[in-house]
Amino acid sequence: MQPVEVPQRKGSNKAKRGAARARHHDSRSPSSSPERSTSRRRRRSAKRRRTGRERGSHRRHHEDSDSDWTTDGEVLCTGSRGSTHPRSISGGAMAGWRDIVMQGVFSSVAPSTLKSYSAAQERFVAFTWGARGGALRPPSQEEVLRYLAHLRALGRAPRTTRHDLAAVVITIRRSKTDQRGPKKSVWICGHSIVHWAGKYAASSGWGRHLGLEDCLRIHWMGVRGMLWDSLLPLLVRQARRLGPPDALVIQLGENDLGKREGPDLQRAMCSDLVKLQGLFPQTALIWSDLLQRQVWRGARCPKKVDGIRQRVARALRRHVEETGGRFVAHWDISYRIAPLFSPDGVHLSSWGQDIWLQDLRDGLLGWCQQ
C-alpha cells in the first residue's frame, strides 16, 4: 500500500519530513530489492569484523601494559588548548593507578555477589584457622587445594565449588589492593565507649584507622552495655571469622563495677587475660585503663565504686606489664572535668573522645614503632 501524500506548501519543513518518512517506509517495505538487503548484511558483517579486530588489539595492548605496571613510563596528557604532550610517570604512580582500577572492578560487582563472596571467604578462613591455628593472608596453594578437597568430601556441587574458589581469589586480590605495605590487624574491643568512639573517629578528622593507615588496619568491636563475661565469646567468634589479630586493645570492666565484688572481678579479669594469651599467643595485648565516671549506675556510694576501680586498675596494669603487654593510661580524663562527659555522666563528650582517641593512638603508634 502506497502512502498517501498530503498536499503541503512547497519548500515547507513539514513537507520535507513527510517525504522523508515516505522514503523510509519504502526502504523497509517487503518490496525492497534483494540487492539492498544483501548489501546491508555485508556492511553489518564488515562492522562486526572491525569491532572484533579492535577488541583483540585492545586486549593485547592491555595484557602488554599490565605486565609492567611498576616501571616508569610516559602517558599522553592533554593541555588546556587541546594539545597533547608526553609526561613521565614514576613506577609508584603507575602502581597506584592499578589500585584505582582494581577498586573500580570491585565496585562494579553486585552487592549480593560481594555478600555471598564474603560468606564464602568466612567459611574458608574458619577452615584454615581451625586447621592450623591461624588464617593465612594470603593463603598458600596447599591451603586452597586442601579446602577444595574438603568441599568435595562434603559433596558440594561443582558450581558451588567454583563460587567458593572465586570468592577466595577475589578477596585475596582485594586484600592485596588495599594493602600498600605490611599492615597489622588491630581489634579494639569494649563497651559503649568503644562503640561511640569508633563512630566518632570514622565521621571526624581522626579517620577509622586513626591516621595510621600505612601500618594498621583497625577493627572496632564495641558493644553497648557489654560486661566482662562477654569478652571471650566475642573474641572467639571474631577470630573464627577473621583470624587472630596482631594486637588486641581492651576497654572493658567499668560496667561490672558496682555489680560484682572488687576481688572477684579482679580475679576473673586476670584469669581471662591469661586465657586470651593462650588462645592468641602471637597477639599483643594492649590494656586501656579503666575510665573514671561522674555517675556509676546502680551504685549507692559512687566514691566507694571509684575506689574499687582504682584498686582493680592497679592490679590489671601490673598483670599486663608482667605478662609482656602494653598499658594505655588516660590521666587527662577526670570526673572533675564536666565538659569531658556527656549529660548522663557515663559516656564521653566529643572533647573526651578526642582525648581518649589521642591516648589510644599514642599507644598504638608506640607498639608499631617497637
mmCIF file of N, CA and C in Angstrom, residues 255-309:
data_model
loop_
_atom_site.group_PDB
_atom_site.id
_atom_site.type_symbol
_atom_site.label_atom_id
_atom_site.label_comp_id
_atom_site.label_asym_id
_atom_site.label_seq_id
_atom_site.Cartn_x
_atom_site.Cartn_y
_atom_site.Cartn_z
ATOM 1 N N ASN A 255 31.453 -1.357 83.447
ATOM 2 C CA ASN A 255 30.051 -1.699 83.690
ATOM 3 C C ASN A 255 29.890 -2.762 84.775
ATOM 4 N N ASP A 256 30.956 -3.517 85.058
ATOM 5 C CA ASP A 256 30.881 -4.552 86.100
ATOM 6 C C ASP A 256 31.110 -3.984 87.491
ATOM 7 N N LEU A 257 31.732 -2.809 87.572
ATOM 8 C CA LEU A 257 31.971 -2.197 88.881
ATOM 9 C C LEU A 257 30.635 -1.815 89.518
ATOM 10 N N GLY A 258 30.468 -2.143 90.761
ATOM 11 C CA GLY A 258 29.210 -1.905 91.448
ATOM 12 C C GLY A 258 28.245 -3.063 91.339
ATOM 13 N N LYS A 259 28.480 -3.973 90.388
ATOM 14 C CA LYS A 259 27.643 -5.162 90.244
ATOM 15 C C LYS A 259 28.331 -6.411 90.766
ATOM 16 N N ARG A 260 29.656 -6.377 90.855
ATOM 17 C CA ARG A 260 30.431 -7.508 91.360
ATOM 18 C C ARG A 260 31.413 -7.001 92.398
ATOM 19 N N GLU A 261 31.804 -7.880 93.273
ATOM 20 C CA GLU A 261 32.799 -7.525 94.274
ATOM 21 C C GLU A 261 34.148 -7.282 93.604
ATOM 22 N N GLY A 262 34.901 -6.347 94.152
ATOM 23 C CA GLY A 262 36.181 -5.985 93.566
ATOM 24 C C GLY A 262 37.149 -7.150 93.424
ATOM 25 N N PRO A 263 37.425 -7.928 94.483
ATOM 26 C CA PRO A 263 38.358 -9.060 94.349
ATOM 27 C C PRO A 263 37.885 -10.112 93.352
ATOM 28 N N ASP A 264 36.573 -10.381 93.328
ATOM 29 C CA ASP A 264 36.049 -11.370 92.380
ATOM 30 C C ASP A 264 36.223 -10.891 90.939
ATOM 31 N N LEU A 265 35.936 -9.630 90.685
ATOM 32 C CA LEU A 265 36.103 -9.080 89.345
ATOM 33 C C LEU A 265 37.571 -9.076 88.937
ATOM 34 N N GLN A 266 38.436 -8.752 89.859
ATOM 35 C CA GLN A 266 39.875 -8.719 89.558
ATOM 36 C C GLN A 266 40.388 -10.102 89.178
ATOM 37 N N ARG A 267 39.995 -11.126 89.931
ATOM 38 C CA ARG A 267 40.439 -12.487 89.611
ATOM 39 C C ARG A 267 39.906 -12.936 88.255
ATOM 40 N N ALA A 268 38.639 -12.627 87.977
ATOM 41 C CA ALA A 268 38.055 -13.035 86.696
ATOM 42 C C ALA A 268 38.761 -12.353 85.525
ATOM 43 N N MET A 269 39.086 -11.094 85.669
ATOM 44 C CA MET A 269 39.736 -10.362 84.580
ATOM 45 C C MET A 269 41.149 -10.884 84.337
ATOM 46 N N CYS A 270 41.905 -11.096 85.388
ATOM 47 C CA CYS A 270 43.268 -11.624 85.220
ATOM 48 C C CYS A 270 43.251 -13.032 84.632
ATOM 49 N N SER A 271 42.297 -13.854 85.078
ATOM 50 C CA SER A 271 42.206 -15.218 84.557
ATOM 51 C C SER A 271 41.863 -15.222 83.072
ATOM 52 N N ASP A 272 40.929 -14.371 82.656
ATOM 53 C CA ASP A 272 40.554 -14.331 81.244
ATOM 54 C C ASP A 272 41.679 -13.778 80.374
ATOM 55 N N LEU A 273 42.461 -12.860 80.895
ATOM 56 C CA LEU A 273 43.592 -12.349 80.117
ATOM 57 C C LEU A 273 44.636 -13.436 79.887
ATOM 58 N N VAL A 274 44.818 -14.299 80.885
ATOM 59 C CA VAL A 274 45.730 -15.435 80.698
ATOM 60 C C VAL A 274 45.187 -16.382 79.630
ATOM 61 N N LYS A 275 43.875 -16.613 79.636
ATOM 62 C CA LYS A 275 43.273 -17.469 78.614
ATOM 63 C C LYS A 275 43.433 -16.859 77.221
ATOM 64 N N LEU A 276 43.314 -15.538 77.142
ATOM 65 C CA LEU A 276 43.487 -14.874 75.851
ATOM 66 C C LEU A 276 44.893 -15.077 75.298
ATOM 67 N N GLN A 277 45.869 -15.004 76.160
ATOM 68 C CA GLN A 277 47.240 -15.225 75.707
ATOM 69 C C GLN A 277 47.453 -16.658 75.236
ATOM 70 N N GLY A 278 46.717 -17.599 75.833
ATOM 71 C CA GLY A 278 46.810 -18.974 75.357
ATOM 72 C C GLY A 278 46.100 -19.183 74.028
ATOM 73 N N LEU A 279 44.962 -18.487 73.834
ATOM 74 C CA LEU A 279 44.233 -18.617 72.576
ATOM 75 C C LEU A 279 44.943 -17.914 71.428
ATOM 76 N N PHE A 280 45.518 -16.747 71.708
ATOM 77 C CA PHE A 280 46.189 -15.942 70.683
ATOM 78 C C PHE A 280 47.616 -15.652 71.129
ATOM 79 N N PRO A 281 48.502 -16.630 71.031
ATOM 80 C CA PRO A 281 49.867 -16.421 71.546
ATOM 81 C C PRO A 281 50.657 -15.385 70.762
ATOM 82 N N GLN A 282 50.303 -15.159 69.498
ATOM 83 C CA GLN A 282 51.029 -14.192 68.676
ATOM 84 C C GLN A 282 50.405 -12.800 68.710
ATOM 85 N N THR A 283 49.384 -12.607 69.518
ATOM 86 C CA THR A 283 48.680 -11.325 69.582
ATOM 87 C C THR A 283 49.197 -10.495 70.743
ATOM 88 N N ALA A 284 49.515 -9.239 70.459
ATOM 89 C CA ALA A 284 49.961 -8.311 71.506
ATOM 90 C C ALA A 284 48.742 -7.752 72.228
ATOM 91 N N LEU A 285 48.790 -7.753 73.556
ATOM 92 C CA LEU A 285 47.693 -7.249 74.376
ATOM 93 C C LEU A 285 47.975 -5.808 74.784
ATOM 94 N N ILE A 286 47.022 -4.937 74.511
ATOM 95 C CA ILE A 286 47.113 -3.527 74.894
ATOM 96 C C ILE A 286 45.913 -3.229 75.780
ATOM 97 N N TRP A 287 46.199 -2.983 77.045
ATOM 98 C CA TRP A 287 45.137 -2.755 78.014
ATOM 99 C C TRP A 287 44.883 -1.260 78.159
ATOM 100 N N SER A 288 43.635 -0.847 77.943
ATOM 101 C CA SER A 288 43.223 0.543 78.132
ATOM 102 C C SER A 288 42.662 0.695 79.538
ATOM 103 N N ASP A 289 43.208 1.641 80.274
ATOM 104 C CA ASP A 289 42.894 1.788 81.695
ATOM 105 C C ASP A 289 41.403 2.027 81.925
ATOM 106 N N LEU A 290 40.910 1.550 83.075
ATOM 107 C CA LEU A 290 39.520 1.768 83.450
ATOM 108 C C LEU A 290 39.262 3.264 83.620
ATOM 109 N N LEU A 291 38.205 3.753 82.985
ATOM 110 C CA LEU A 291 37.918 5.184 82.971
ATOM 111 C C LEU A 291 37.117 5.608 84.192
ATOM 112 N N GLN A 292 37.339 6.843 84.584
ATOM 113 C CA GLN A 292 36.522 7.447 85.629
ATOM 114 C C GLN A 292 35.153 7.826 85.067
ATOM 115 N N ARG A 293 34.188 7.947 85.985
ATOM 116 C CA ARG A 293 32.841 8.348 85.611
ATOM 117 C C ARG A 293 32.296 9.335 86.626
ATOM 118 N N GLN A 294 31.408 10.162 86.141
ATOM 119 C CA GLN A 294 30.708 11.052 87.062
ATOM 120 C C GLN A 294 29.536 10.356 87.732
ATOM 121 N N VAL A 295 28.978 9.383 87.054
ATOM 122 C CA VAL A 295 27.820 8.649 87.566
ATOM 123 C C VAL A 295 28.090 7.163 87.410
ATOM 124 N N TRP A 296 27.925 6.424 88.520
ATOM 125 C CA TRP A 296 28.016 4.967 88.491
ATOM 126 C C TRP A 296 26.604 4.425 88.680
ATOM 127 N N ARG A 297 26.041 3.905 87.623
ATOM 128 C CA ARG A 297 24.654 3.483 87.653
ATOM 129 C C ARG A 297 24.467 2.309 88.606
ATOM 130 N N GLY A 298 23.440 2.419 89.433
ATOM 131 C CA GLY A 298 23.113 1.359 90.372
ATOM 132 C C GLY A 298 23.967 1.332 91.616
ATOM 133 N N ALA A 299 24.863 2.312 91.781
ATOM 134 C CA ALA A 299 25.757 2.331 92.948
ATOM 135 C C ALA A 299 25.192 3.276 94.007
ATOM 136 N N ARG A 300 25.191 2.828 95.261
ATOM 137 C CA ARG A 300 24.725 3.670 96.358
ATOM 138 C C ARG A 300 25.786 4.675 96.786
ATOM 139 N N CYS A 301 27.049 4.275 96.675
ATOM 140 C CA CYS A 301 28.147 5.150 97.081
ATOM 141 C C CYS A 301 29.132 5.262 95.919
ATOM 142 N N PRO A 302 29.051 6.325 95.112
ATOM 143 C CA PRO A 302 29.957 6.451 93.963
ATOM 144 C C PRO A 302 31.429 6.488 94.360
ATOM 145 N N LYS A 303 31.762 7.089 95.494
ATOM 146 C CA LYS A 303 33.164 7.158 95.905
ATOM 147 C C LYS A 303 33.718 5.765 96.190
ATOM 148 N N LYS A 304 32.899 4.911 96.764
ATOM 149 C CA LYS A 304 33.346 3.550 97.033
ATOM 150 C C LYS A 304 33.604 2.798 95.728
ATOM 151 N N VAL A 305 32.730 2.984 94.756
ATOM 152 C CA VAL A 305 32.916 2.321 93.462
ATOM 153 C C VAL A 305 34.180 2.826 92.781
ATOM 154 N N ASP A 306 34.450 4.120 92.884
ATOM 155 C CA ASP A 306 35.663 4.649 92.270
ATOM 156 C C ASP A 306 36.908 4.110 92.969
ATOM 157 N N GLY A 307 36.824 3.889 94.278
ATOM 158 C CA GLY A 307 37.951 3.270 94.975
ATOM 159 C C GLY A 307 38.200 1.846 94.489
ATOM 160 N N ILE A 308 37.126 1.091 94.269
ATOM 161 C CA ILE A 308 37.281 -0.260 93.711
ATOM 162 C C ILE A 308 37.903 -0.188 92.320
ATOM 163 N N ARG A 309 37.473 0.796 91.539
ATOM 164 C CA ARG A 309 38.043 0.967 90.193
ATOM 165 C C ARG A 309 39.549 1.186 90.262
#
